[in-house]
CSV table of C-alpha atoms and ligand atoms in Angstrom, one decimal:
chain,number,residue,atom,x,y,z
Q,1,UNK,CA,0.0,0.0,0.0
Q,2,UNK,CA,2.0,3.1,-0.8
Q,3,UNK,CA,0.9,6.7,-0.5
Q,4,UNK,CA,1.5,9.7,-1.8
Q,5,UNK,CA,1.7,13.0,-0.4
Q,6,UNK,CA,-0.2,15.9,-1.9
Q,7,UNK,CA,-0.1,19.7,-0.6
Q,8,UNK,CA,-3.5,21.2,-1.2
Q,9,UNK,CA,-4.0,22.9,-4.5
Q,10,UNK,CA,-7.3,24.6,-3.1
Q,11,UNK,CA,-5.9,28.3,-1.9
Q,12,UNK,CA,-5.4,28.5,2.0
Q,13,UNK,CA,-8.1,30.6,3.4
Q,14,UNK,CA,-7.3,33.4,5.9
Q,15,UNK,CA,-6.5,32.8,9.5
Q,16,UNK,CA,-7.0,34.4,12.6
Q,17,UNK,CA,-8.4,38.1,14.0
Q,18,UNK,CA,-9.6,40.3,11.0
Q,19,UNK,CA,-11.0,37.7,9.0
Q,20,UNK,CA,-14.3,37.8,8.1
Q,21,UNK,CA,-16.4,34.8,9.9
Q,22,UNK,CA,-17.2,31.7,7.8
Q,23,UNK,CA,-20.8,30.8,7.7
Q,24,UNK,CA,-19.8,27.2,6.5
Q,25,UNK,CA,-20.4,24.7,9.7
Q,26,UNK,CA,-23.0,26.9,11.2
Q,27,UNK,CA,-26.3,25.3,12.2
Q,28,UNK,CA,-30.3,27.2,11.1
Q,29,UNK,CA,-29.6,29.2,14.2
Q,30,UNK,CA,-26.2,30.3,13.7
Q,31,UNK,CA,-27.0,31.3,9.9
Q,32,UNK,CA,-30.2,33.2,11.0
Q,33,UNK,CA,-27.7,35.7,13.6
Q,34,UNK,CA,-25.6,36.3,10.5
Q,35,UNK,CA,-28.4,37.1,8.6
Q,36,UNK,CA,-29.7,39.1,11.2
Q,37,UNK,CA,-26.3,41.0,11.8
Q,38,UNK,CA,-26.8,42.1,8.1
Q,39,UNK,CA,-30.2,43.5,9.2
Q,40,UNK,CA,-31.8,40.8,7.1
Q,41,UNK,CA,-35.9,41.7,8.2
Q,42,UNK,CA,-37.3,39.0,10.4
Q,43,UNK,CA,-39.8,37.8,8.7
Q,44,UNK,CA,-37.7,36.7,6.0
Q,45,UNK,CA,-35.1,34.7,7.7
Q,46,UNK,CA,-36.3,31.2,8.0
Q,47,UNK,CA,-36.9,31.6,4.0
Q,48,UNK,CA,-32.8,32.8,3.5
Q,49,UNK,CA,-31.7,30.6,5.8
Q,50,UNK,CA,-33.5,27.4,3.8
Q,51,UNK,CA,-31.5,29.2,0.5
Q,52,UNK,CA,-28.2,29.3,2.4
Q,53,UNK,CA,-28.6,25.9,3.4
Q,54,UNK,CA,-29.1,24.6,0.3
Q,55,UNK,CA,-26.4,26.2,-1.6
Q,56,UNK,CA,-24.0,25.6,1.6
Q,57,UNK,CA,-25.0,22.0,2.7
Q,58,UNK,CA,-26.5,20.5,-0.5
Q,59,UNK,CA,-24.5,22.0,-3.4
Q,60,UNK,CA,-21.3,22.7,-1.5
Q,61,UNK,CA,-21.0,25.9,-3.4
Q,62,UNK,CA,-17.8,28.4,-2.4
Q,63,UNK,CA,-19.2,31.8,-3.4
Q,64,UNK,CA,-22.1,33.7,-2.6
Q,65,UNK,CA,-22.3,34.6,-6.4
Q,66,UNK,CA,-23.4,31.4,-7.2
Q,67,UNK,CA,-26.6,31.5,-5.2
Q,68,UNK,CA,-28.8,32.3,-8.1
Q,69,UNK,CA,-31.8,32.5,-6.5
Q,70,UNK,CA,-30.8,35.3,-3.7
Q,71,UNK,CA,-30.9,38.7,-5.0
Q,72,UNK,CA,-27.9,40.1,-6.0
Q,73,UNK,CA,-27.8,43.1,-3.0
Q,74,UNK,CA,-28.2,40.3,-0.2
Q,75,UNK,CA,-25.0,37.9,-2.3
Q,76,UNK,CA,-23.6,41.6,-1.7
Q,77,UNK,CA,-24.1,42.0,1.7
Q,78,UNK,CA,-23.0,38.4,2.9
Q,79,UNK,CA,-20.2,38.8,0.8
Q,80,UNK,CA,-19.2,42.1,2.7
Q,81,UNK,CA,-19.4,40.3,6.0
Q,82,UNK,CA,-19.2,36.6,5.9
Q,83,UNK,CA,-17.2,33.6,3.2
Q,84,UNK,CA,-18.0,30.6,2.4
Q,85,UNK,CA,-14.5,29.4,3.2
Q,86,UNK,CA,-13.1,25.8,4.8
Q,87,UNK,CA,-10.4,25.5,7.0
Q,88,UNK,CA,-7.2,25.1,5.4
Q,89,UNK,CA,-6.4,21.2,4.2
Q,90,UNK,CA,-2.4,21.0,5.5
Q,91,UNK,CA,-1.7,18.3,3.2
Q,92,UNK,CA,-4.1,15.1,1.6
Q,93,UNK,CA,-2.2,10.9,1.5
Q,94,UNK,CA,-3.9,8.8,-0.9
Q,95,UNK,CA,-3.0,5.4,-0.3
Q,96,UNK,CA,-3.3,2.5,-3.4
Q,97,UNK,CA,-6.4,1.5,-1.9
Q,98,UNK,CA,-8.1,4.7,-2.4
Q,99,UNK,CA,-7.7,5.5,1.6
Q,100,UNK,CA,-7.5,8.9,1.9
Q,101,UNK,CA,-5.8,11.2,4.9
Q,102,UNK,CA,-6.7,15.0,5.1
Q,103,UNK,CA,-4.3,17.0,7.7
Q,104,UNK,CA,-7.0,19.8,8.6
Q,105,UNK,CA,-5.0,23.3,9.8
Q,106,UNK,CA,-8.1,25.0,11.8
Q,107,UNK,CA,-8.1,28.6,12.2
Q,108,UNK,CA,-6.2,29.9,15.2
Q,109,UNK,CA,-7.7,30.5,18.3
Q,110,UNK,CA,-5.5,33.5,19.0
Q,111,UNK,CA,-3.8,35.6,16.4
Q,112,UNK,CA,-0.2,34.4,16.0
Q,113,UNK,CA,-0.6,31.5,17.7
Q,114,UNK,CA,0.1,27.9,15.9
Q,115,UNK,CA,-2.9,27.1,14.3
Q,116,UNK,CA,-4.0,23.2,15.6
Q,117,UNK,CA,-4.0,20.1,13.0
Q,118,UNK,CA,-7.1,17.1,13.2
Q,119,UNK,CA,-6.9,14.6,11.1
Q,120,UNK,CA,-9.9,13.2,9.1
Q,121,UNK,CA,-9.8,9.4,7.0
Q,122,UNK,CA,-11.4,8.6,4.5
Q,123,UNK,CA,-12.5,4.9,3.8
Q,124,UNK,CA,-14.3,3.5,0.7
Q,125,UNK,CA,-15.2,0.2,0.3
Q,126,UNK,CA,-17.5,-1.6,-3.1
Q,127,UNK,CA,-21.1,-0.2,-1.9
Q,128,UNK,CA,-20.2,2.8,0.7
Q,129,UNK,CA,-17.8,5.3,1.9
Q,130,UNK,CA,-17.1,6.2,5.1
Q,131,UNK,CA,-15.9,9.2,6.8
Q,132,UNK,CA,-13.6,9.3,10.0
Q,133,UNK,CA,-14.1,12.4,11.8
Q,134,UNK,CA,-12.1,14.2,15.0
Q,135,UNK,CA,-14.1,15.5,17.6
Q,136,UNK,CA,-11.3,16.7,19.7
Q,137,UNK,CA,-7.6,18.2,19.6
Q,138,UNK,CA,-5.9,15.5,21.0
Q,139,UNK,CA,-7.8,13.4,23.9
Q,140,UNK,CA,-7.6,13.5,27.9
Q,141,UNK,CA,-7.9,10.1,28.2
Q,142,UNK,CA,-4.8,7.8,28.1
Q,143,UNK,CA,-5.7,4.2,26.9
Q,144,UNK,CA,-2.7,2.8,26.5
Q,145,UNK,CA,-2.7,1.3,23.1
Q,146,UNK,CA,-4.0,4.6,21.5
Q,147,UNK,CA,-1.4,7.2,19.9
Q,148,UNK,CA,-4.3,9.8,20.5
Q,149,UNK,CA,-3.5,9.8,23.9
Q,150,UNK,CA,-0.6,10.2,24.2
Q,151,UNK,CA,-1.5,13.6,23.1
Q,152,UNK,CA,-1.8,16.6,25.4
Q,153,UNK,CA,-5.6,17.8,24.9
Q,154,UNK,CA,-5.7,21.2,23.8
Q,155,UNK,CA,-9.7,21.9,23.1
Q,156,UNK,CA,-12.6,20.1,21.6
Q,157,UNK,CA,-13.7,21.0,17.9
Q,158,UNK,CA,-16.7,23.3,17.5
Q,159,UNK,CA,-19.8,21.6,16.1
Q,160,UNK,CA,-18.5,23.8,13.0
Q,161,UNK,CA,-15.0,22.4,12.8
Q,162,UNK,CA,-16.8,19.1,13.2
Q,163,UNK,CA,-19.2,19.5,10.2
Q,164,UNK,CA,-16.3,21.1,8.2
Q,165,UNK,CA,-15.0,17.8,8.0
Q,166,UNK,CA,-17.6,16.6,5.7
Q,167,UNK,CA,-17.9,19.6,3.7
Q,168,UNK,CA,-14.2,19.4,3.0
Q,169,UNK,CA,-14.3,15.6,2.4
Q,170,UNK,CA,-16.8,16.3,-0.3
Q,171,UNK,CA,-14.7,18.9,-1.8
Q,172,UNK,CA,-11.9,16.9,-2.3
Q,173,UNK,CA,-13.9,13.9,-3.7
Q,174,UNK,CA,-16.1,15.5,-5.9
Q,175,UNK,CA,-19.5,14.3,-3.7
Q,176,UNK,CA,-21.4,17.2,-4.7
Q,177,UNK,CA,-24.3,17.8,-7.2
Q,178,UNK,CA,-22.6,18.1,-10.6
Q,179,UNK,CA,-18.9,17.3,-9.5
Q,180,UNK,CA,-16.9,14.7,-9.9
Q,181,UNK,CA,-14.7,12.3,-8.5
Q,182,UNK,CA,-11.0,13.6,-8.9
Q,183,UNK,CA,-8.9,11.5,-11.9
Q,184,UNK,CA,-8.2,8.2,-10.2
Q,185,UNK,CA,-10.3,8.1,-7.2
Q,186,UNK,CA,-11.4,5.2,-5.7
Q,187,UNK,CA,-14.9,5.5,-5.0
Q,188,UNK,CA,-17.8,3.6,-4.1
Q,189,UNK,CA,-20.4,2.7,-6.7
Q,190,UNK,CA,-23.7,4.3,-4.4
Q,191,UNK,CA,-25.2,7.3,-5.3
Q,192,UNK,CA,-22.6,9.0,-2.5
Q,193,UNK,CA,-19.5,8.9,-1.9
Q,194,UNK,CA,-19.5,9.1,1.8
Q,195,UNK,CA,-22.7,7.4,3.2
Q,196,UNK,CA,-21.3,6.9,6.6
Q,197,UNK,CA,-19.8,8.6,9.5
Q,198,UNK,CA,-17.9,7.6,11.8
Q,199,UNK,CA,-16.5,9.1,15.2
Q,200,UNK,CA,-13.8,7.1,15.6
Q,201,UNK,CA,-11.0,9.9,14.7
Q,202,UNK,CA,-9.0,11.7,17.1
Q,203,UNK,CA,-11.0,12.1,20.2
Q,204,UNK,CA,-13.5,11.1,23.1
Q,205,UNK,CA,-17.0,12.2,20.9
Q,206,UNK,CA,-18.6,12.2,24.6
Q,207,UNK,CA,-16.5,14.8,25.9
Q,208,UNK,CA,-17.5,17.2,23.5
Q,209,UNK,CA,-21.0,16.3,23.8
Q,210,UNK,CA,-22.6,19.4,22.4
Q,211,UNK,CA,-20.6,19.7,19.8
Q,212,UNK,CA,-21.1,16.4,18.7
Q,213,UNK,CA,-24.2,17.0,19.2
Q,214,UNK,CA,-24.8,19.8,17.1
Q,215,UNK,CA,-22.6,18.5,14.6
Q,216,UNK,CA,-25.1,15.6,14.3
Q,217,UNK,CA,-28.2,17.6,13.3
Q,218,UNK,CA,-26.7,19.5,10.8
Q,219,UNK,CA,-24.8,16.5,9.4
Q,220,UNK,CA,-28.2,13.9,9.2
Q,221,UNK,CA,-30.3,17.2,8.1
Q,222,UNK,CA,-32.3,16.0,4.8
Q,223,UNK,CA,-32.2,18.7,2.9
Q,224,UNK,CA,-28.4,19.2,3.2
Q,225,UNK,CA,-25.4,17.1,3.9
Q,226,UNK,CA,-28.1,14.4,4.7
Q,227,UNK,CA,-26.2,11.8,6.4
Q,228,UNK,CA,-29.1,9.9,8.2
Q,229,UNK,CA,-28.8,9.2,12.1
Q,230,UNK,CA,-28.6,5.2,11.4
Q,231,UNK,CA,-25.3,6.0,9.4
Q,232,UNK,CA,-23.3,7.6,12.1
Q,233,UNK,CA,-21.3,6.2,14.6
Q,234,UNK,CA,-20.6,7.6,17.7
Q,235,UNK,CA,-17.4,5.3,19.1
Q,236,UNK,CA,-16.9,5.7,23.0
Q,237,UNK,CA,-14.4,4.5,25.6
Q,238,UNK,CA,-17.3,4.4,28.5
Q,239,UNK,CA,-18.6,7.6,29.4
Q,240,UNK,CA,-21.7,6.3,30.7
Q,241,UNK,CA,-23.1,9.1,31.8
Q,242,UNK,CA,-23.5,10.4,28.4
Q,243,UNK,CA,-24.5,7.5,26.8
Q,244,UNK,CA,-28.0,7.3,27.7
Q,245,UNK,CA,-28.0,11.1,26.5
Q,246,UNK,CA,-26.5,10.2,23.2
Q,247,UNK,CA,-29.6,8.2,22.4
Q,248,UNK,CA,-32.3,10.2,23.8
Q,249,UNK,CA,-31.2,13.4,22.3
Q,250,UNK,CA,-28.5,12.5,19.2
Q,251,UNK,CA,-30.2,8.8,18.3
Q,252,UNK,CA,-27.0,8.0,16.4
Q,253,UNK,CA,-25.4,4.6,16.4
Q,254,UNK,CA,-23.5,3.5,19.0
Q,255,UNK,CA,-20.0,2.1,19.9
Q,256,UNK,CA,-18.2,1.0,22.5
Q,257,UNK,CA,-14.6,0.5,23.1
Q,258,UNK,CA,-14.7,-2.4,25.4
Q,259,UNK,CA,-11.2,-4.2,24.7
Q,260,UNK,CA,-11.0,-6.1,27.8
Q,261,UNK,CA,-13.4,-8.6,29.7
Q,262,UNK,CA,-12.6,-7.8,33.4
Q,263,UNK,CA,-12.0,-4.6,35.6
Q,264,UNK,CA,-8.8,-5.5,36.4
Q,265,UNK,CA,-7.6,-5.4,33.0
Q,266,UNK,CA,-9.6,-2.7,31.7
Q,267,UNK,CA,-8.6,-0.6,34.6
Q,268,UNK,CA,-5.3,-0.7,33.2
Q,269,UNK,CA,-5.3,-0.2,29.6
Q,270,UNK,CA,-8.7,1.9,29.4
Q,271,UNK,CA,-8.0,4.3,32.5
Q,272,UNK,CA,-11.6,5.7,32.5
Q,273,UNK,CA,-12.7,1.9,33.7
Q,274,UNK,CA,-11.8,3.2,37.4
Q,275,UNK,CA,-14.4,5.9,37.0
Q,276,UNK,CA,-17.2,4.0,35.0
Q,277,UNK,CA,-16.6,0.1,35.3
Q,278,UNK,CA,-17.7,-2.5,32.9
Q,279,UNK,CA,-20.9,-3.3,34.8
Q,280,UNK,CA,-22.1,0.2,34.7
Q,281,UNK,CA,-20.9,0.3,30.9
Q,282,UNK,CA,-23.2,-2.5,29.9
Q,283,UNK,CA,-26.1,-1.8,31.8
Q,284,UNK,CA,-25.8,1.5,30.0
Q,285,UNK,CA,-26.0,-0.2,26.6
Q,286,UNK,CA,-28.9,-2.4,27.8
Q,287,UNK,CA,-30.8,0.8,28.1
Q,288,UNK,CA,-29.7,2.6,25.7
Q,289,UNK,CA,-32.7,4.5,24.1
Q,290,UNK,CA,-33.7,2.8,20.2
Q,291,UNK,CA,-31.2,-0.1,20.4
Q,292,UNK,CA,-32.9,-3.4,19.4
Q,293,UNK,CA,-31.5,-6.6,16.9
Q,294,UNK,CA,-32.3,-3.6,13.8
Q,295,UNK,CA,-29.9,-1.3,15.6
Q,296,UNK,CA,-27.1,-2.7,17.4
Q,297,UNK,CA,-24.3,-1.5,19.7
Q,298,UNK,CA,-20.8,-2.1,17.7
Q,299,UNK,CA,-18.4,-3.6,20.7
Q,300,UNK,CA,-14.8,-2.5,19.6
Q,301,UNK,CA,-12.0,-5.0,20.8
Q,302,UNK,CA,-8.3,-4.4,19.8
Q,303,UNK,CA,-6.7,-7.7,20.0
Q,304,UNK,CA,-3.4,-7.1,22.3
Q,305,UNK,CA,-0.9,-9.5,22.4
Q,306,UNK,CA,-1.0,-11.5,25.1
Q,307,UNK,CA,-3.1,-9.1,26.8
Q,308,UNK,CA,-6.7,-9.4,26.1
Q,309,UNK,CA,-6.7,-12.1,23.4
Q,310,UNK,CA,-6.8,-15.7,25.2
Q,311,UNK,CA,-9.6,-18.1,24.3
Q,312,UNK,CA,-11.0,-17.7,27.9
Q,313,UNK,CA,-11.2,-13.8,27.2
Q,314,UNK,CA,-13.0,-14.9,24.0
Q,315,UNK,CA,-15.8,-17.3,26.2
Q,316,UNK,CA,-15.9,-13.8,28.6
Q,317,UNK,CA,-16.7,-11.6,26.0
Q,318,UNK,CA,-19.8,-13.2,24.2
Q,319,UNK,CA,-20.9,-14.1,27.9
Q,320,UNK,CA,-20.8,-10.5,29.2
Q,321,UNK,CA,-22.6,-9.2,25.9
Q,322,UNK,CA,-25.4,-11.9,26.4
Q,323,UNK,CA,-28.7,-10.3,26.4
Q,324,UNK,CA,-27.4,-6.9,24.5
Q,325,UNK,CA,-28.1,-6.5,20.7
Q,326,UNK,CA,-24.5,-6.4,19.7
Q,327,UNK,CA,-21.8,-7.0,16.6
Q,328,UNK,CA,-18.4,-7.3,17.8
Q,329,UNK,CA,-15.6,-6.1,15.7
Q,330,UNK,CA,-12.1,-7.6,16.1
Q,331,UNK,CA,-9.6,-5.0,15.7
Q,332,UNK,CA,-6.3,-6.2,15.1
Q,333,UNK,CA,-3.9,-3.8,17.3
Q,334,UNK,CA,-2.0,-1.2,15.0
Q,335,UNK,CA,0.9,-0.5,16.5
Q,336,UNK,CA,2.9,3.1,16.7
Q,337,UNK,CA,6.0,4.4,17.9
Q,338,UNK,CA,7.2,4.0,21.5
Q,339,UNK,CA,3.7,1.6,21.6
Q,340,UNK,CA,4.3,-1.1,24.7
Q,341,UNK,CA,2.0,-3.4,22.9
Q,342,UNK,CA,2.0,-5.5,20.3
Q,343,UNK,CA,-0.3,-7.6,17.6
Q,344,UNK,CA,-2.2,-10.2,18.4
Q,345,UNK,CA,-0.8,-13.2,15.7
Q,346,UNK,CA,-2.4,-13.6,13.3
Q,347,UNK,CA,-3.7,-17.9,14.7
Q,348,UNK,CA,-5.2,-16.2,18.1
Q,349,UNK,CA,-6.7,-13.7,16.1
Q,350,UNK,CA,-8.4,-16.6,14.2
Q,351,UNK,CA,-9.0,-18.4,17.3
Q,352,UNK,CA,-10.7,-15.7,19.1
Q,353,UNK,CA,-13.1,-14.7,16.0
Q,354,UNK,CA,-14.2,-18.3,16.2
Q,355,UNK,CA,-15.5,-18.3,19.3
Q,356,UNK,CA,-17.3,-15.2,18.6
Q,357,UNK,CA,-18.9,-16.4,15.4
Q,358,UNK,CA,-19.8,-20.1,17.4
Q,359,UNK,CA,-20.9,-17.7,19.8
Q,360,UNK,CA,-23.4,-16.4,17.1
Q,361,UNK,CA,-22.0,-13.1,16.3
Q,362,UNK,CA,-21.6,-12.7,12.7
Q,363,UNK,CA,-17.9,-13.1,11.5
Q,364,UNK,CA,-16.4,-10.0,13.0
Q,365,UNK,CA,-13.3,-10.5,11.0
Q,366,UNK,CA,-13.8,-10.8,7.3
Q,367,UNK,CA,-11.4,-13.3,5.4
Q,368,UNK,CA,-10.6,-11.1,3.1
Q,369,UNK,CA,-10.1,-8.1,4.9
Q,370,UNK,CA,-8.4,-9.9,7.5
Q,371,UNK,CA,-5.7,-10.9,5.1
Q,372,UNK,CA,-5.2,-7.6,5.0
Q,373,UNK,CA,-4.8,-6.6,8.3
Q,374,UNK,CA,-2.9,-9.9,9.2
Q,375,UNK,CA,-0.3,-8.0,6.3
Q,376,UNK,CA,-0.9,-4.5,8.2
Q,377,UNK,CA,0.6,-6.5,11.2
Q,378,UNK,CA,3.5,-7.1,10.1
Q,379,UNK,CA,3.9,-8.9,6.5
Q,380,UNK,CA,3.4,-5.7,4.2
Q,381,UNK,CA,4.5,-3.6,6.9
Q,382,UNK,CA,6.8,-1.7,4.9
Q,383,UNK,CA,4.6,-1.5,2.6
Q,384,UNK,CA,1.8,0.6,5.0
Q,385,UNK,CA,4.1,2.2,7.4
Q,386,UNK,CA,3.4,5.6,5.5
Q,387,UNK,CA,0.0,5.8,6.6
Q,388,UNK,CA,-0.4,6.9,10.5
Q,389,UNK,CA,-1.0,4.4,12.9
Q,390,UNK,CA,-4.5,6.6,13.3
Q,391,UNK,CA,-5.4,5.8,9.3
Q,392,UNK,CA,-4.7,2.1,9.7
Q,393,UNK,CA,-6.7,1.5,12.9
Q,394,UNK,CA,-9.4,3.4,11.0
Q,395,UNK,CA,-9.0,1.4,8.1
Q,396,UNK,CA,-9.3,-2.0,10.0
Q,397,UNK,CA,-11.7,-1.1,12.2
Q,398,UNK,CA,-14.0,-0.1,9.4
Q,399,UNK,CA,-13.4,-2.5,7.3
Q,400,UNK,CA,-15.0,-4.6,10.2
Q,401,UNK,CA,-17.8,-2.2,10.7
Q,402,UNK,CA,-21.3,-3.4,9.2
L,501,SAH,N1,-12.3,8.0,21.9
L,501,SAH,C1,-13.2,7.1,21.2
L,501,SAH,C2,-13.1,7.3,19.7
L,501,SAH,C3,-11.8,7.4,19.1
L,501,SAH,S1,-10.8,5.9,19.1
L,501,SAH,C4,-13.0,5.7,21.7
L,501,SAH,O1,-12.0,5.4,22.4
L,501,SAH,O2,-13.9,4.9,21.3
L,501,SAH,C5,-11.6,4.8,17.9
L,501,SAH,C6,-11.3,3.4,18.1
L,501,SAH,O3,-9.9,3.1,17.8
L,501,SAH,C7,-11.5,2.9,19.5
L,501,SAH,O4,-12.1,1.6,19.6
L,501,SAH,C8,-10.0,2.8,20.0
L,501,SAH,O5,-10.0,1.9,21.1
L,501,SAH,C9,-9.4,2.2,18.8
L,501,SAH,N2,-7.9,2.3,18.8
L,501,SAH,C10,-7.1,3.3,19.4
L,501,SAH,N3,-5.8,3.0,19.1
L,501,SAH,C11,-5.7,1.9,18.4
L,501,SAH,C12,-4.7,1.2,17.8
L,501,SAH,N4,-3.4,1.6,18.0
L,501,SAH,N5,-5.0,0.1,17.1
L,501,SAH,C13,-6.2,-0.3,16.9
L,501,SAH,N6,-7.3,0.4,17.4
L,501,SAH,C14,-7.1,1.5,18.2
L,502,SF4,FE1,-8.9,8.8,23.7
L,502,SF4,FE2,-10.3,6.9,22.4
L,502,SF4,FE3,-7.6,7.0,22.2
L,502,SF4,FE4,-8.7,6.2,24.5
L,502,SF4,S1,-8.8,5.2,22.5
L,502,SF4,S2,-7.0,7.7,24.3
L,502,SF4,S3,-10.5,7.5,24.6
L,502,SF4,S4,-9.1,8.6,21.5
């Protein structure tokens, strides 16, 4: 798998104090107070806003110009005060198998200060592509197989940052009315190019719970980016006080990072575990609002050498999901550097995934794909060692995601 690096040919768009606010990533609300900074009358704001959706969130358009059916002095006045722009994409890796890595450069919180970098994968497979967003600058949690935490948090994205993501990874694919996939692309052969969404980028989502949140609604709104609920993924390591929350008010899909069968273990690699342990993590899944055998809770499990992967952690696992309308997915450990763990081999792996499926689970490791990641583990791994630990772990785990 080789990738290439490309430095963005779109222009960089201007940072910090003294630029003029983008209107790209707001929500209804937050595009009514521009209009109504621009002394747009009342009574015709909910009717601009439904324009600027559209052109923003279902054509993807970059200039006010284009907005045909706004009259030429309000283009005028938005233009005056507002753009249309993204944040800056640092640099884009496309790997062989049409993976693609966007380095995002957000604007800086404070003039002259180092503008912060997310990262955002995306993943396309025969029927769907799916999109790996960042909810957070880094992450406060430490597990200990995760490069992400290693990371000093610095802030949580705004819902706009969030949602930028997606406008941005439709930019550079071409996923917009009347645009086109870029020479070479691999793309899936749906009507979309990203159908899915996944939070499962840098980032605990249910830390930044509002602007997940927020993010959400504008994200699964149906008469712009239109991602549906049922097609995002909200990945968690266990904060089960906001998990209940996440169905009642976000109904997205659900997943848990689980990784290890007892409290002793978990305690250990998923620090969080001493706060929230896994008995309170489950019965929070039992209840969690909509979940039923249509809509499942994905159960993460990164297979850790000699740490989580015996045949008796196997047996543990389908008997502590018992009763909860699950799929398991079996992610083989992608490893970074200065990592303390290792990859499951590639036997155990096998070993484990049988007892799961025996168990009734449906095969969380795919032949195919597994091949794959069995080479990610160490047969191609010179091969693959360009793409970030972050993009392979993204890559296998959805590759395993249904
Ligand atoms: N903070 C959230 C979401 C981001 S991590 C969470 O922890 O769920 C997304 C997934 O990648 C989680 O299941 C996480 O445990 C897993 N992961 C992290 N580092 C990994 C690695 N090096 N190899 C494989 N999976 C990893
Ligand atoms: Fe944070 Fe998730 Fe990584 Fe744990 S696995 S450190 S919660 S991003």
């Amino acid at each position: 798998m080789s990738a290439t690096l490309d430095f963005a040919s779109t222009p960089s768009v201007p940072v910090g104090a003294g630029a003029k606010p983008s209107l790209v990533g707001r929500d209804r609300a937050g595009l009514t107070a521009a209009l109504a900074e621009i002394g747009v009358p009342e009574r015709e704001r909910k009717m601009r806003v439904s324009q600027l959706w559209h052109w923003i969130y279902f054509r993807g358009i970059r200039e006010f110009e284009e907005m045909t059916n706004v009259s030429k002095r309000l283009r005028a006045a938005l233009a005056e005060h507002f753009t249309l722009a993204r944040p800056e994409v640092a640099a884009e890796q496309v790997s062989s198998d049409g993976t693609r890595k966007w380095l995002i450069r957000l604007l800086a919180d404070t003039p002259g200060e180092q503008p912060h970098e997310i990262e955002t994968v995306y993943i396309p497979e025969a029927e769907r592509g799916t999109l790996c967003v960042s909810s957070q600058v880094g992450c406060t949690l430490s597990c200990t197989f995760c490069h992400t935490g290693t990371q000093r948090l610095v802030r949580n994205l705004t819902a706009g940052e969030i949602v930028s993501q997606l406008v941005i990874a439709r930019d550079r694919l071409g996923d917009w009315p009347r645009a086109s996939a870029p020479a070479g692309a691999i793309v899936p052969t749906g009507e979309r190019f990203i159908s899915n969404i996944v939070f499962m980028g840098m980032g605990e989502p249910l830390y930044n719970f509002d602007g997940v949140k927020n993010a959400i609604e504008v994200i699964a709104d149906g008469d712009g980016l239109s991602v549906g609920k049922r097609r995002i993924t909200v990945s968690t390591s266990g904060v089960v006080p906001e998990i209940e929350r996440l169905g009642a008010e976000v109904g997205a899909m659900l997943a848990i990072s689980l990784h290890a069968t007892r409290d002793s273990l978990r305690d250990e690699i998923i620090p969080l575990n001493k706060k929230y342990p896994i008995k309170d993590l489950l019965a929070a899944c039992r209840s969690y609002p909509g979940v039923s055998n249509a809509r499942r809770i994905t159960f993460e499990y990164v297979m850790l050498k000699g740490v989580n992967d015996s045949a008796q952690d196997a047996r543990e696992l389908v008997r502590l999901l018992a009763g909860i309308p699950a799929k398991i997915n079996l992610i083989p450990f992608n490893p970074w550097p200065g990592t303390i763990h290792e990859c499951s081999d590639w036997d155990t792996i096998e070993q484990f995934s049988e007892i799961v499926f025996r168990a009734g689970y449906a095969s969380p490791v795919r032949r195919p794909r597994g091949r794959d990641i069995l080479a990610a583990c160490g047969q191609l791994k010179s091969e693959t060692q360009k793409l970030s630990a972050r993009e392979r772990m993204a890559l296998r785990a959805m590759a395993m995601t249904d």
